[in-house]
Amino acid sequence: MPRGTCGALSDANRHAPLQVLIETHGALREVFRIAAHPRIESLSFGLMDFVSAHGGAIPKAAMELPGQFEHPLVVRAKLEIAAAAHAFGKTPSHCVVTEFRDAARLGDAARRAASEFGYTRMWSIHPDQIRPIVDAFAPSADEIAEAAELLLAAQAADWAPIASRDRLHDRASYRYFWTVLERAERTGRAVPIEAKSAFFPVSIG
C-alpha cells in the first residue's frame, strides 16, 4: 500500500468515533472519565458481563425482564452510564433484551429505558426487535402536537417567554420540546405541516 494511503488511514483511525461498552466494575468506576474522551460518541451497558463479574452476588434474574430494571446494582450501573453520557453530550444506548420473541415485553422495556433511565437508543439482537424499539422511543401523537403548538408560538414571539396551556414557558422548555420534534422526525412520526415547514424544511437541489 502506498505510504500516503497508509498515512491517511492512520490519521483517520486516530479520529474515528468510538462506541464504548461498559461491562466491568473498573469501567463503571471510570465512566465519567471515559465519557469525556473526545472520540467517544456512545456508551452502552454490557449487562450480562456486568452481572457475571459479580461472582454470583447478583442473581441470574437480573439479566432478564423485569429484573434488569429492578436489581439495585444493575439499576445503579444503568443510571451512572446514562448520566455520564448526558454530562458530556454523548449517546446513552441501552443494553439488549434477550427475550427477543416477546414484542410486548420488549416494548415495555424500551419505554422504561427511555422514560425512567434516560436512554436515547437501544440495542437490538434480532430483526423482530427493531420496530418495537423504534416505536417505544418515538414520542406520542399528543406529545408531538403539544411540542409543535408551543414551538410555533415561541417562534412567533421571537423565542421570548410565553404562556401556553396555562403554563409559563421559556428557552429551557423550548429546548425540551425541540427534542420531542427531533425524535418525531427521526422515528418517522407525522409532524404537523406548519411545524414541519418551519423547522424541517425540505432542501431542493
mmCIF file with all atom_site columns, C-alpha atoms in Angstrom:
data_model
loop_
_atom_site.group_PDB
_atom_site.id
_atom_site.type_symbol
_atom_site.label_atom_id
_atom_site.label_alt_id
_atom_site.label_comp_id
_atom_site.label_asym_id
_atom_site.label_entity_id
_atom_site.label_seq_id
_atom_site.pdbx_PDB_ins_code
_atom_site.Cartn_x
_atom_site.Cartn_y
_atom_site.Cartn_z
_atom_site.occupancy
_atom_site.B_iso_or_equiv
_atom_site.pdbx_formal_charge
_atom_site.auth_seq_id
_atom_site.auth_comp_id
_atom_site.auth_asym_id
_atom_site.auth_atom_id
_atom_site.pdbx_PDB_model_num
ATOM 1   C CA . MET A 1 1   ? 0.000   0.000   0.000  1.00 0.00 ? 1   MET A CA 1
ATOM 2   C CA . PRO A 1 2   ? 1.404   3.458   -0.866 1.00 0.00 ? 2   PRO A CA 1
ATOM 3   C CA . ARG A 1 3   ? 2.869   5.371   2.053  1.00 0.00 ? 3   ARG A CA 1
ATOM 4   C CA . GLY A 1 4   ? 0.417   8.251   1.592  1.00 0.00 ? 4   GLY A CA 1
ATOM 5   C CA . THR A 1 5   ? -2.537  5.876   1.797  1.00 0.00 ? 5   THR A CA 1
ATOM 6   C CA . CYS A 1 6   ? -1.175  4.289   4.970  1.00 0.00 ? 6   CYS A CA 1
ATOM 7   C CA . GLY A 1 7   ? -0.738  7.724   6.495  1.00 0.00 ? 7   GLY A CA 1
ATOM 8   C CA . ALA A 1 8   ? -4.280  8.746   5.600  1.00 0.00 ? 8   ALA A CA 1
ATOM 9   C CA . LEU A 1 9   ? -5.719  5.562   7.123  1.00 0.00 ? 9   LEU A CA 1
ATOM 10  C CA . SER A 1 10  ? -3.657  6.031   10.269 1.00 0.00 ? 10  SER A CA 1
ATOM 11  C CA . ASP A 1 11  ? -4.881  9.614   10.604 1.00 0.00 ? 11  ASP A CA 1
ATOM 12  C CA . ALA A 1 12  ? -8.492  8.507   10.063 1.00 0.00 ? 12  ALA A CA 1
ATOM 13  C CA . ASN A 1 13  ? -8.152  5.864   12.783 1.00 0.00 ? 13  ASN A CA 1
ATOM 14  C CA . ARG A 1 14  ? -6.934  8.492   15.239 1.00 0.00 ? 14  ARG A CA 1
ATOM 15  C CA . HIS A 1 15  ? -10.159 10.441  14.719 1.00 0.00 ? 15  HIS A CA 1
ATOM 16  C CA . ALA A 1 16  ? -12.654 7.606   14.188 1.00 0.00 ? 16  ALA A CA 1
ATOM 17  C CA . PRO A 1 17  ? -15.649 7.857   16.544 1.00 0.00 ? 17  PRO A CA 1
ATOM 18  C CA . LEU A 1 18  ? -15.967 5.085   19.119 1.00 0.00 ? 18  LEU A CA 1
ATOM 19  C CA . GLN A 1 19  ? -18.809 3.379   20.943 1.00 0.00 ? 19  GLN A CA 1
ATOM 20  C CA . VAL A 1 20  ? -17.819 2.058   24.355 1.00 0.00 ? 20  VAL A CA 1
ATOM 21  C CA . LEU A 1 21  ? -19.282 -0.935  26.162 1.00 0.00 ? 21  LEU A CA 1
ATOM 22  C CA . ILE A 1 22  ? -19.238 -0.588  29.964 1.00 0.00 ? 22  ILE A CA 1
ATOM 23  C CA . GLU A 1 23  ? -19.264 -4.096  31.403 1.00 0.00 ? 23  GLU A CA 1
ATOM 24  C CA . THR A 1 24  ? -16.826 -4.246  34.343 1.00 0.00 ? 24  THR A CA 1
ATOM 25  C CA . HIS A 1 25  ? -16.549 -2.716  37.807 1.00 0.00 ? 25  HIS A CA 1
ATOM 26  C CA . GLY A 1 26  ? -13.478 -0.771  36.729 1.00 0.00 ? 26  GLY A CA 1
ATOM 27  C CA . ALA A 1 27  ? -15.119 0.695   33.649 1.00 0.00 ? 27  ALA A CA 1
ATOM 28  C CA . LEU A 1 28  ? -18.167 1.744   35.659 1.00 0.00 ? 28  LEU A CA 1
ATOM 29  C CA . ARG A 1 29  ? -15.925 3.414   38.228 1.00 0.00 ? 29  ARG A CA 1
ATOM 30  C CA . GLU A 1 30  ? -14.302 5.476   35.446 1.00 0.00 ? 30  GLU A CA 1
ATOM 31  C CA . VAL A 1 31  ? -17.424 6.014   33.337 1.00 0.00 ? 31  VAL A CA 1
ATOM 32  C CA . PHE A 1 32  ? -17.411 9.822   33.562 1.00 0.00 ? 32  PHE A CA 1
ATOM 33  C CA . ARG A 1 33  ? -13.752 9.976   32.570 1.00 0.00 ? 33  ARG A CA 1
ATOM 34  C CA . ILE A 1 34  ? -14.441 7.588   29.679 1.00 0.00 ? 34  ILE A CA 1
ATOM 35  C CA . ALA A 1 35  ? -17.421 9.636   28.501 1.00 0.00 ? 35  ALA A CA 1
ATOM 36  C CA . ALA A 1 36  ? -15.279 12.769  28.483 1.00 0.00 ? 36  ALA A CA 1
ATOM 37  C CA . HIS A 1 37  ? -12.937 11.391  25.801 1.00 0.00 ? 37  HIS A CA 1
ATOM 38  C CA . PRO A 1 38  ? -13.476 13.359  22.566 1.00 0.00 ? 38  PRO A CA 1
ATOM 39  C CA . ARG A 1 39  ? -13.619 10.263  20.333 1.00 0.00 ? 39  ARG A CA 1
ATOM 40  C CA . ILE A 1 40  ? -16.394 8.605   22.331 1.00 0.00 ? 40  ILE A CA 1
ATOM 41  C CA . GLU A 1 41  ? -19.821 9.052   20.720 1.00 0.00 ? 41  GLU A CA 1
ATOM 42  C CA . SER A 1 42  ? -21.903 6.480   22.592 1.00 0.00 ? 42  SER A CA 1
ATOM 43  C CA . LEU A 1 43  ? -21.852 4.491   25.832 1.00 0.00 ? 43  LEU A CA 1
ATOM 44  C CA . SER A 1 44  ? -23.589 1.122   26.212 1.00 0.00 ? 44  SER A CA 1
ATOM 45  C CA . PHE A 1 45  ? -24.025 -1.263  29.135 1.00 0.00 ? 45  PHE A CA 1
ATOM 46  C CA . GLY A 1 46  ? -22.770 -4.851  28.983 1.00 0.00 ? 46  GLY A CA 1
ATOM 47  C CA . LEU A 1 47  ? -25.452 -6.285  31.246 1.00 0.00 ? 47  LEU A CA 1
ATOM 48  C CA . MET A 1 48  ? -24.597 -9.979  31.219 1.00 0.00 ? 48  MET A CA 1
ATOM 49  C CA . ASP A 1 49  ? -20.857 -9.494  31.666 1.00 0.00 ? 49  ASP A CA 1
ATOM 50  C CA . PHE A 1 50  ? -21.504 -6.997  34.450 1.00 0.00 ? 50  PHE A CA 1
ATOM 51  C CA . VAL A 1 51  ? -23.795 -9.407  36.310 1.00 0.00 ? 51  VAL A CA 1
ATOM 52  C CA . SER A 1 52  ? -21.491 -12.401 35.891 1.00 0.00 ? 52  SER A CA 1
ATOM 53  C CA . ALA A 1 53  ? -18.496 -10.334 37.059 1.00 0.00 ? 53  ALA A CA 1
ATOM 54  C CA . HIS A 1 54  ? -20.119 -10.152 40.493 1.00 0.00 ? 54  HIS A CA 1
ATOM 55  C CA . GLY A 1 55  ? -19.437 -13.841 41.099 1.00 0.00 ? 55  GLY A CA 1
ATOM 56  C CA . GLY A 1 56  ? -22.991 -14.842 41.934 1.00 0.00 ? 56  GLY A CA 1
ATOM 57  C CA . ALA A 1 57  ? -23.749 -11.826 44.130 1.00 0.00 ? 57  ALA A CA 1
ATOM 58  C CA . ILE A 1 58  ? -26.302 -10.669 41.557 1.00 0.00 ? 58  ILE A CA 1
ATOM 59  C CA . PRO A 1 59  ? -28.879 -13.343 40.608 1.00 0.00 ? 59  PRO A CA 1
ATOM 60  C CA . LYS A 1 60  ? -29.477 -14.557 37.062 1.00 0.00 ? 60  LYS A CA 1
ATOM 61  C CA . ALA A 1 61  ? -32.880 -12.857 37.132 1.00 0.00 ? 61  ALA A CA 1
ATOM 62  C CA . ALA A 1 62  ? -31.094 -9.504  36.873 1.00 0.00 ? 62  ALA A CA 1
ATOM 63  C CA . MET A 1 63  ? -30.089 -10.420 33.312 1.00 0.00 ? 63  MET A CA 1
ATOM 64  C CA . GLU A 1 64  ? -33.741 -10.889 32.359 1.00 0.00 ? 64  GLU A CA 1
ATOM 65  C CA . LEU A 1 65  ? -37.022 -8.963  32.447 1.00 0.00 ? 65  LEU A CA 1
ATOM 66  C CA . PRO A 1 66  ? -38.108 -7.383  34.683 1.00 0.00 ? 66  PRO A CA 1
ATOM 67  C CA . GLY A 1 67  ? -35.055 -7.990  36.887 1.00 0.00 ? 67  GLY A CA 1
ATOM 68  C CA . GLN A 1 68  ? -32.662 -5.862  34.857 1.00 0.00 ? 68  GLN A CA 1
ATOM 69  C CA . PHE A 1 69  ? -34.820 -2.833  35.738 1.00 0.00 ? 69  PHE A CA 1
ATOM 70  C CA . GLU A 1 70  ? -35.132 -3.723  39.423 1.00 0.00 ? 70  GLU A CA 1
ATOM 71  C CA . HIS A 1 71  ? -31.887 -5.038  40.912 1.00 0.00 ? 71  HIS A CA 1
ATOM 72  C CA . PRO A 1 72  ? -30.210 -2.115  42.744 1.00 0.00 ? 72  PRO A CA 1
ATOM 73  C CA . LEU A 1 73  ? -26.675 -2.733  41.435 1.00 0.00 ? 73  LEU A CA 1
ATOM 74  C CA . VAL A 1 74  ? -27.854 -3.062  37.840 1.00 0.00 ? 74  VAL A CA 1
ATOM 75  C CA . VAL A 1 75  ? -30.112 -0.011  38.150 1.00 0.00 ? 75  VAL A CA 1
ATOM 76  C CA . ARG A 1 76  ? -27.198 1.981   39.598 1.00 0.00 ? 76  ARG A CA 1
ATOM 77  C CA . ALA A 1 77  ? -24.936 0.961   36.712 1.00 0.00 ? 77  ALA A CA 1
ATOM 78  C CA . LYS A 1 78  ? -27.518 1.916   34.081 1.00 0.00 ? 78  LYS A CA 1
ATOM 79  C CA . LEU A 1 79  ? -28.124 5.298   35.691 1.00 0.00 ? 79  LEU A CA 1
ATOM 80  C CA . GLU A 1 80  ? -24.410 6.070   36.038 1.00 0.00 ? 80  GLU A CA 1
ATOM 81  C CA . ILE A 1 81  ? -23.817 5.272   32.371 1.00 0.00 ? 81  ILE A CA 1
ATOM 82  C CA . ALA A 1 82  ? -26.738 7.407   31.211 1.00 0.00 ? 82  ALA A CA 1
ATOM 83  C CA . ALA A 1 83  ? -25.714 10.297  33.470 1.00 0.00 ? 83  ALA A CA 1
ATOM 84  C CA . ALA A 1 84  ? -22.116 10.192  32.231 1.00 0.00 ? 84  ALA A CA 1
ATOM 85  C CA . ALA A 1 85  ? -23.221 10.128  28.607 1.00 0.00 ? 85  ALA A CA 1
ATOM 86  C CA . HIS A 1 86  ? -25.544 13.108  29.020 1.00 0.00 ? 86  HIS A CA 1
ATOM 87  C CA . ALA A 1 87  ? -22.938 15.041  31.017 1.00 0.00 ? 87  ALA A CA 1
ATOM 88  C CA . PHE A 1 88  ? -20.623 15.051  28.003 1.00 0.00 ? 88  PHE A CA 1
ATOM 89  C CA . GLY A 1 89  ? -23.168 15.186  25.194 1.00 0.00 ? 89  GLY A CA 1
ATOM 90  C CA . LYS A 1 90  ? -22.775 11.528  24.219 1.00 0.00 ? 90  LYS A CA 1
ATOM 91  C CA . THR A 1 91  ? -25.473 8.995   23.315 1.00 0.00 ? 91  THR A CA 1
ATOM 92  C CA . PRO A 1 92  ? -26.526 6.504   26.033 1.00 0.00 ? 92  PRO A CA 1
ATOM 93  C CA . SER A 1 93  ? -27.510 3.249   24.307 1.00 0.00 ? 93  SER A CA 1
ATOM 94  C CA . HIS A 1 94  ? -29.456 0.744   26.399 1.00 0.00 ? 94  HIS A CA 1
ATOM 95  C CA . CYS A 1 95  ? -28.376 -2.886  26.627 1.00 0.00 ? 95  CYS A CA 1
ATOM 96  C CA . VAL A 1 96  ? -30.024 -5.786  24.845 1.00 0.00 ? 96  VAL A CA 1
ATOM 97  C CA . VAL A 1 97  ? -33.168 -7.606  25.912 1.00 0.00 ? 97  VAL A CA 1
ATOM 98  C CA . THR A 1 98  ? -32.728 -11.344 25.369 1.00 0.00 ? 98  THR A CA 1
ATOM 99  C CA . GLU A 1 99  ? -36.462 -12.124 25.310 1.00 0.00 ? 99  GLU A CA 1
ATOM 100 C CA . PHE A 1 100 ? -36.490 -11.411 21.590 1.00 0.00 ? 100 PHE A CA 1
ATOM 101 C CA . ARG A 1 101 ? -39.759 -13.243 20.798 1.00 0.00 ? 101 ARG A CA 1
ATOM 102 C CA . ASP A 1 102 ? -41.873 -11.196 23.213 1.00 0.00 ? 102 ASP A CA 1
ATOM 103 C CA . ALA A 1 103 ? -42.612 -7.885  21.469 1.00 0.00 ? 103 ALA A CA 1
ATOM 104 C CA . ALA A 1 104 ? -44.859 -6.598  24.264 1.00 0.00 ? 104 ALA A CA 1
ATOM 105 C CA . ARG A 1 105 ? -42.257 -7.082  26.999 1.00 0.00 ? 105 ARG A CA 1
ATOM 106 C CA . LEU A 1 106 ? -39.538 -5.698  24.756 1.00 0.00 ? 106 LEU A CA 1
ATOM 107 C CA . GLY A 1 107 ? -41.621 -2.595  24.052 1.00 0.00 ? 107 GLY A CA 1
ATOM 108 C CA . ASP A 1 108 ? -42.235 -2.097  27.764 1.00 0.00 ? 108 ASP A CA 1
ATOM 109 C CA . ALA A 1 109 ? -38.501 -2.459  28.454 1.00 0.00 ? 109 ALA A CA 1
ATOM 110 C CA . ALA A 1 110 ? -37.642 0.075   25.764 1.00 0.00 ? 110 ALA A CA 1
ATOM 111 C CA . ARG A 1 111 ? -40.176 2.556   27.149 1.00 0.00 ? 111 ARG A CA 1
ATOM 112 C CA . ARG A 1 112 ? -38.702 2.171   30.638 1.00 0.00 ? 112 ARG A CA 1
ATOM 113 C CA . ALA A 1 113 ? -35.190 2.622   29.278 1.00 0.00 ? 113 ALA A CA 1
ATOM 114 C CA . ALA A 1 114 ? -36.276 5.881   27.656 1.00 0.00 ? 114 ALA A CA 1
ATOM 115 C CA . SER A 1 115 ? -38.622 7.346   30.261 1.00 0.00 ? 115 SER A CA 1
ATOM 116 C CA . GLU A 1 116 ? -37.099 6.132   33.542 1.00 0.00 ? 116 GLU A CA 1
ATOM 117 C CA . PHE A 1 117 ? -33.407 5.646   32.798 1.00 0.00 ? 117 PHE A CA 1
ATOM 118 C CA . GLY A 1 118 ? -32.620 8.411   30.317 1.00 0.00 ? 118 GLY A CA 1
ATOM 119 C CA . TYR A 1 119 ? -31.506 6.278   27.357 1.00 0.00 ? 119 TYR A CA 1
ATOM 120 C CA . THR A 1 120 ? -31.988 7.620   23.843 1.00 0.00 ? 120 THR A CA 1
ATOM 121 C CA . ARG A 1 121 ? -31.005 4.499   21.882 1.00 0.00 ? 121 ARG A CA 1
ATOM 122 C CA . MET A 1 122 ? -31.282 0.738   22.435 1.00 0.00 ? 122 MET A CA 1
ATOM 123 C CA . TRP A 1 123 ? -29.521 -2.289  21.014 1.00 0.00 ? 123 TRP A CA 1
ATOM 124 C CA . SER A 1 124 ? -31.447 -4.991  19.168 1.00 0.00 ? 124 SER A CA 1
ATOM 125 C CA . ILE A 1 125 ? -30.260 -8.573  18.750 1.00 0.00 ? 125 ILE A CA 1
ATOM 126 C CA . HIS A 1 126 ? -32.929 -9.760  16.317 1.00 0.00 ? 126 HIS A CA 1
ATOM 127 C CA . PRO A 1 127 ? -34.769 -8.121  13.384 1.00 0.00 ? 127 PRO A CA 1
ATOM 128 C CA . ASP A 1 128 ? -38.096 -8.608  15.189 1.00 0.00 ? 128 ASP A CA 1
ATOM 129 C CA . GLN A 1 129 ? -36.903 -6.233  17.910 1.00 0.00 ? 129 GLN A CA 1
ATOM 130 C CA . ILE A 1 130 ? -36.278 -3.207  15.698 1.00 0.00 ? 130 ILE A CA 1
ATOM 131 C CA . ARG A 1 131 ? -39.849 -1.961  15.222 1.00 0.00 ? 131 ARG A CA 1
ATOM 132 C CA . PRO A 1 132 ? -40.910 -2.282  18.899 1.00 0.00 ? 132 PRO A CA 1
ATOM 133 C CA . ILE A 1 133 ? -37.777 -0.384  19.948 1.00 0.00 ? 133 ILE A CA 1
ATOM 134 C CA . VAL A 1 134 ? -38.317 2.415   17.423 1.00 0.00 ? 134 VAL A CA 1
ATOM 135 C CA . ASP A 1 135 ? -41.976 2.690   18.437 1.00 0.00 ? 135 ASP A CA 1
ATOM 136 C CA . ALA A 1 136 ? -41.100 2.839   22.136 1.00 0.00 ? 136 ALA A CA 1
ATOM 137 C CA . PHE A 1 137 ? -38.548 5.612   21.675 1.00 0.00 ? 137 PHE A CA 1
ATOM 138 C CA . ALA A 1 138 ? -40.870 7.680   19.467 1.00 0.00 ? 138 ALA A CA 1
ATOM 139 C CA . PRO A 1 139 ? -42.985 10.441  21.037 1.00 0.00 ? 139 PRO A CA 1
ATOM 140 C CA . SER A 1 140 ? -46.756 10.037  21.103 1.00 0.00 ? 140 SER A CA 1
ATOM 141 C CA . ALA A 1 141 ? -49.078 11.969  18.796 1.00 0.00 ? 141 ALA A CA 1
ATOM 142 C CA . ASP A 1 142 ? -50.188 14.134  21.736 1.00 0.00 ? 142 ASP A CA 1
ATOM 143 C CA . GLU A 1 143 ? -46.582 14.937  22.658 1.00 0.00 ? 143 GLU A CA 1
ATOM 144 C CA . ILE A 1 144 ? -45.806 15.882  19.057 1.00 0.00 ? 144 ILE A CA 1
ATOM 145 C CA . ALA A 1 145 ? -48.891 18.100  18.787 1.00 0.00 ? 145 ALA A CA 1
ATOM 146 C CA . GLU A 1 146 ? -48.058 19.914  22.027 1.00 0.00 ? 146 GLU A CA 1
ATOM 147 C CA . ALA A 1 147 ? -44.429 20.427  21.003 1.00 0.00 ? 147 ALA A CA 1
ATOM 148 C CA . ALA A 1 148 ? -45.401 21.775  17.588 1.00 0.00 ? 148 ALA A CA 1
ATOM 149 C CA . GLU A 1 149 ? -48.006 24.137  19.040 1.00 0.00 ? 149 GLU A CA 1
ATOM 150 C CA . LEU A 1 150 ? -45.653 25.504  21.679 1.00 0.00 ? 150 LEU A CA 1
ATOM 151 C CA . LEU A 1 151 ? -42.619 25.936  19.431 1.00 0.00 ? 151 LEU A CA 1
ATOM 152 C CA . LEU A 1 152 ? -44.600 27.706  16.733 1.00 0.00 ? 152 LEU A CA 1
ATOM 153 C CA . ALA A 1 153 ? -45.963 30.106  19.360 1.00 0.00 ? 153 ALA A CA 1
ATOM 154 C CA . ALA A 1 154 ? -42.471 30.622  20.754 1.00 0.00 ? 154 ALA A CA 1
ATOM 155 C CA . GLN A 1 155 ? -41.085 31.308  17.289 1.00 0.00 ? 155 GLN A CA 1
ATOM 156 C CA . ALA A 1 156 ? -43.824 33.883  16.701 1.00 0.00 ? 156 ALA A CA 1
ATOM 157 C CA . ALA A 1 157 ? -42.770 35.558  19.974 1.00 0.00 ? 157 ALA A CA 1
ATOM 158 C CA . ASP A 1 158 ? -39.133 35.612  18.820 1.00 0.00 ? 158 ASP A CA 1
ATOM 159 C CA . TRP A 1 159 ? -38.349 32.971  21.474 1.00 0.00 ? 159 TRP A CA 1
ATOM 160 C CA . ALA A 1 160 ? -39.317 35.207  24.379 1.00 0.00 ? 160 ALA A CA 1
ATOM 161 C CA . PRO A 1 161 ? -41.166 33.594  27.331 1.00 0.00 ? 161 PRO A CA 1
ATOM 162 C CA . ILE A 1 162 ? -44.802 32.729  26.563 1.00 0.00 ? 162 ILE A CA 1
ATOM 163 C CA . ALA A 1 163 ? -47.866 31.249  28.255 1.00 0.00 ? 163 ALA A CA 1
ATOM 164 C CA . SER A 1 164 ? -49.241 28.050  26.741 1.00 0.00 ? 164 SER A CA 1
ATOM 165 C CA . ARG A 1 165 ? -51.979 25.839  28.186 1.00 0.00 ? 165 ARG A CA 1
ATOM 166 C CA . ASP A 1 166 ? -51.903 27.927  31.385 1.00 0.00 ? 166 ASP A CA 1
ATOM 167 C CA . ARG A 1 167 ? -48.189 27.329  31.920 1.00 0.00 ? 167 ARG A CA 1
ATOM 168 C CA . LEU A 1 168 ? -45.202 29.622  31.528 1.00 0.00 ? 168 LEU A CA 1
ATOM 169 C CA . HIS A 1 169 ? -42.519 28.510  29.080 1.00 0.00 ? 169 HIS A CA 1
ATOM 170 C CA . ASP A 1 170 ? -39.093 29.865  28.193 1.00 0.00 ? 170 ASP A CA 1
ATOM 171 C CA . ARG A 1 171 ? -35.947 28.698  26.427 1.00 0.00 ? 171 ARG A CA 1
ATOM 172 C CA . ALA A 1 172 ? -35.431 25.795  28.826 1.00 0.00 ? 172 ALA A CA 1
ATOM 173 C CA . SER A 1 173 ? -38.770 24.222  27.947 1.00 0.00 ? 173 SER A CA 1
ATOM 174 C CA . TYR A 1 174 ? -38.339 25.172  24.273 1.00 0.00 ? 174 TYR A CA 1
ATOM 175 C CA . ARG A 1 175 ? -35.186 23.083  24.274 1.00 0.00 ? 175 ARG A CA 1
ATOM 176 C CA . TYR A 1 176 ? -37.094 20.111  25.684 1.00 0.00 ? 176 TYR A CA 1
ATOM 177 C CA . PHE A 1 177 ? -39.957 20.378  23.198 1.00 0.00 ? 177 PHE A CA 1
ATOM 178 C CA . TRP A 1 178 ? -37.460 20.722  20.344 1.00 0.00 ? 178 TRP A CA 1
ATOM 179 C CA . THR A 1 179 ? -36.067 17.303  21.256 1.00 0.00 ? 179 THR A CA 1
ATOM 180 C CA . VAL A 1 180 ? -39.620 15.921  21.040 1.00 0.00 ? 180 VAL A CA 1
ATOM 181 C CA . LEU A 1 181 ? -39.959 17.164  17.457 1.00 0.00 ? 181 LEU A CA 1
ATOM 182 C CA . GLU A 1 182 ? -36.494 15.880  16.613 1.00 0.00 ? 182 GLU A CA 1
ATOM 183 C CA . ARG A 1 183 ? -37.405 12.414  17.895 1.00 0.00 ? 183 ARG A CA 1
ATOM 184 C CA . ALA A 1 184 ? -40.637 12.509  15.930 1.00 0.00 ? 184 ALA A CA 1
ATOM 185 C CA . GLU A 1 185 ? -38.789 13.357  12.734 1.00 0.00 ? 185 GLU A CA 1
ATOM 186 C CA . ARG A 1 186 ? -36.064 10.799  13.387 1.00 0.00 ? 186 ARG A CA 1
ATOM 187 C CA . THR A 1 187 ? -38.518 7.969   14.074 1.00 0.00 ? 187 THR A CA 1
ATOM 188 C CA . GLY A 1 188 ? -40.752 8.720   11.096 1.00 0.00 ? 188 GLY A CA 1
ATOM 189 C CA . ARG A 1 189 ? -43.693 10.116  13.051 1.00 0.00 ? 189 ARG A CA 1
ATOM 190 C CA . ALA A 1 190 ? -46.048 12.643  11.483 1.00 0.00 ? 190 ALA A CA 1
ATOM 191 C CA . VAL A 1 191 ? -45.183 16.228  12.388 1.00 0.00 ? 191 VAL A CA 1
ATOM 192 C CA . PRO A 1 192 ? -47.900 18.877  11.848 1.00 0.00 ? 192 PRO A CA 1
ATOM 193 C CA . ILE A 1 193 ? -47.411 20.506  8.443  1.00 0.00 ? 193 ILE A CA 1
ATOM 194 C CA . GLU A 1 194 ? -46.873 24.033  9.758  1.00 0.00 ? 194 GLU A CA 1
ATOM 195 C CA . ALA A 1 195 ? -44.215 22.853  12.216 1.00 0.00 ? 195 ALA A CA 1
ATOM 196 C CA . LYS A 1 196 ? -42.561 20.647  9.617  1.00 0.00 ? 196 LYS A CA 1
ATOM 197 C CA . SER A 1 197 ? -42.320 23.577  7.187  1.00 0.00 ? 197 SER A CA 1
ATOM 198 C CA . ALA A 1 198 ? -40.959 25.869  9.890  1.00 0.00 ? 198 ALA A CA 1
ATOM 199 C CA . PHE A 1 199 ? -38.428 23.543  11.484 1.00 0.00 ? 199 PHE A CA 1
ATOM 200 C CA . PHE A 1 200 ? -37.685 20.777  8.960  1.00 0.00 ? 200 PHE A CA 1
ATOM 201 C CA . PRO A 1 201 ? -37.786 22.461  5.531  1.00 0.00 ? 201 PRO A CA 1
ATOM 202 C CA . VAL A 1 202 ? -37.102 20.215  2.560  1.00 0.00 ? 202 VAL A CA 1
ATOM 203 C CA . SER A 1 203 ? -33.958 21.143  0.633  1.00 0.00 ? 203 SER A CA 1
ATOM 204 C CA . ILE A 1 204 ? -34.341 21.375  -3.136 1.00 0.00 ? 204 ILE A CA 1
ATOM 205 C CA . GLY A 1 205 ? -31.396 20.763  -5.412 1.00 0.00 ? 205 GLY A CA 1
#
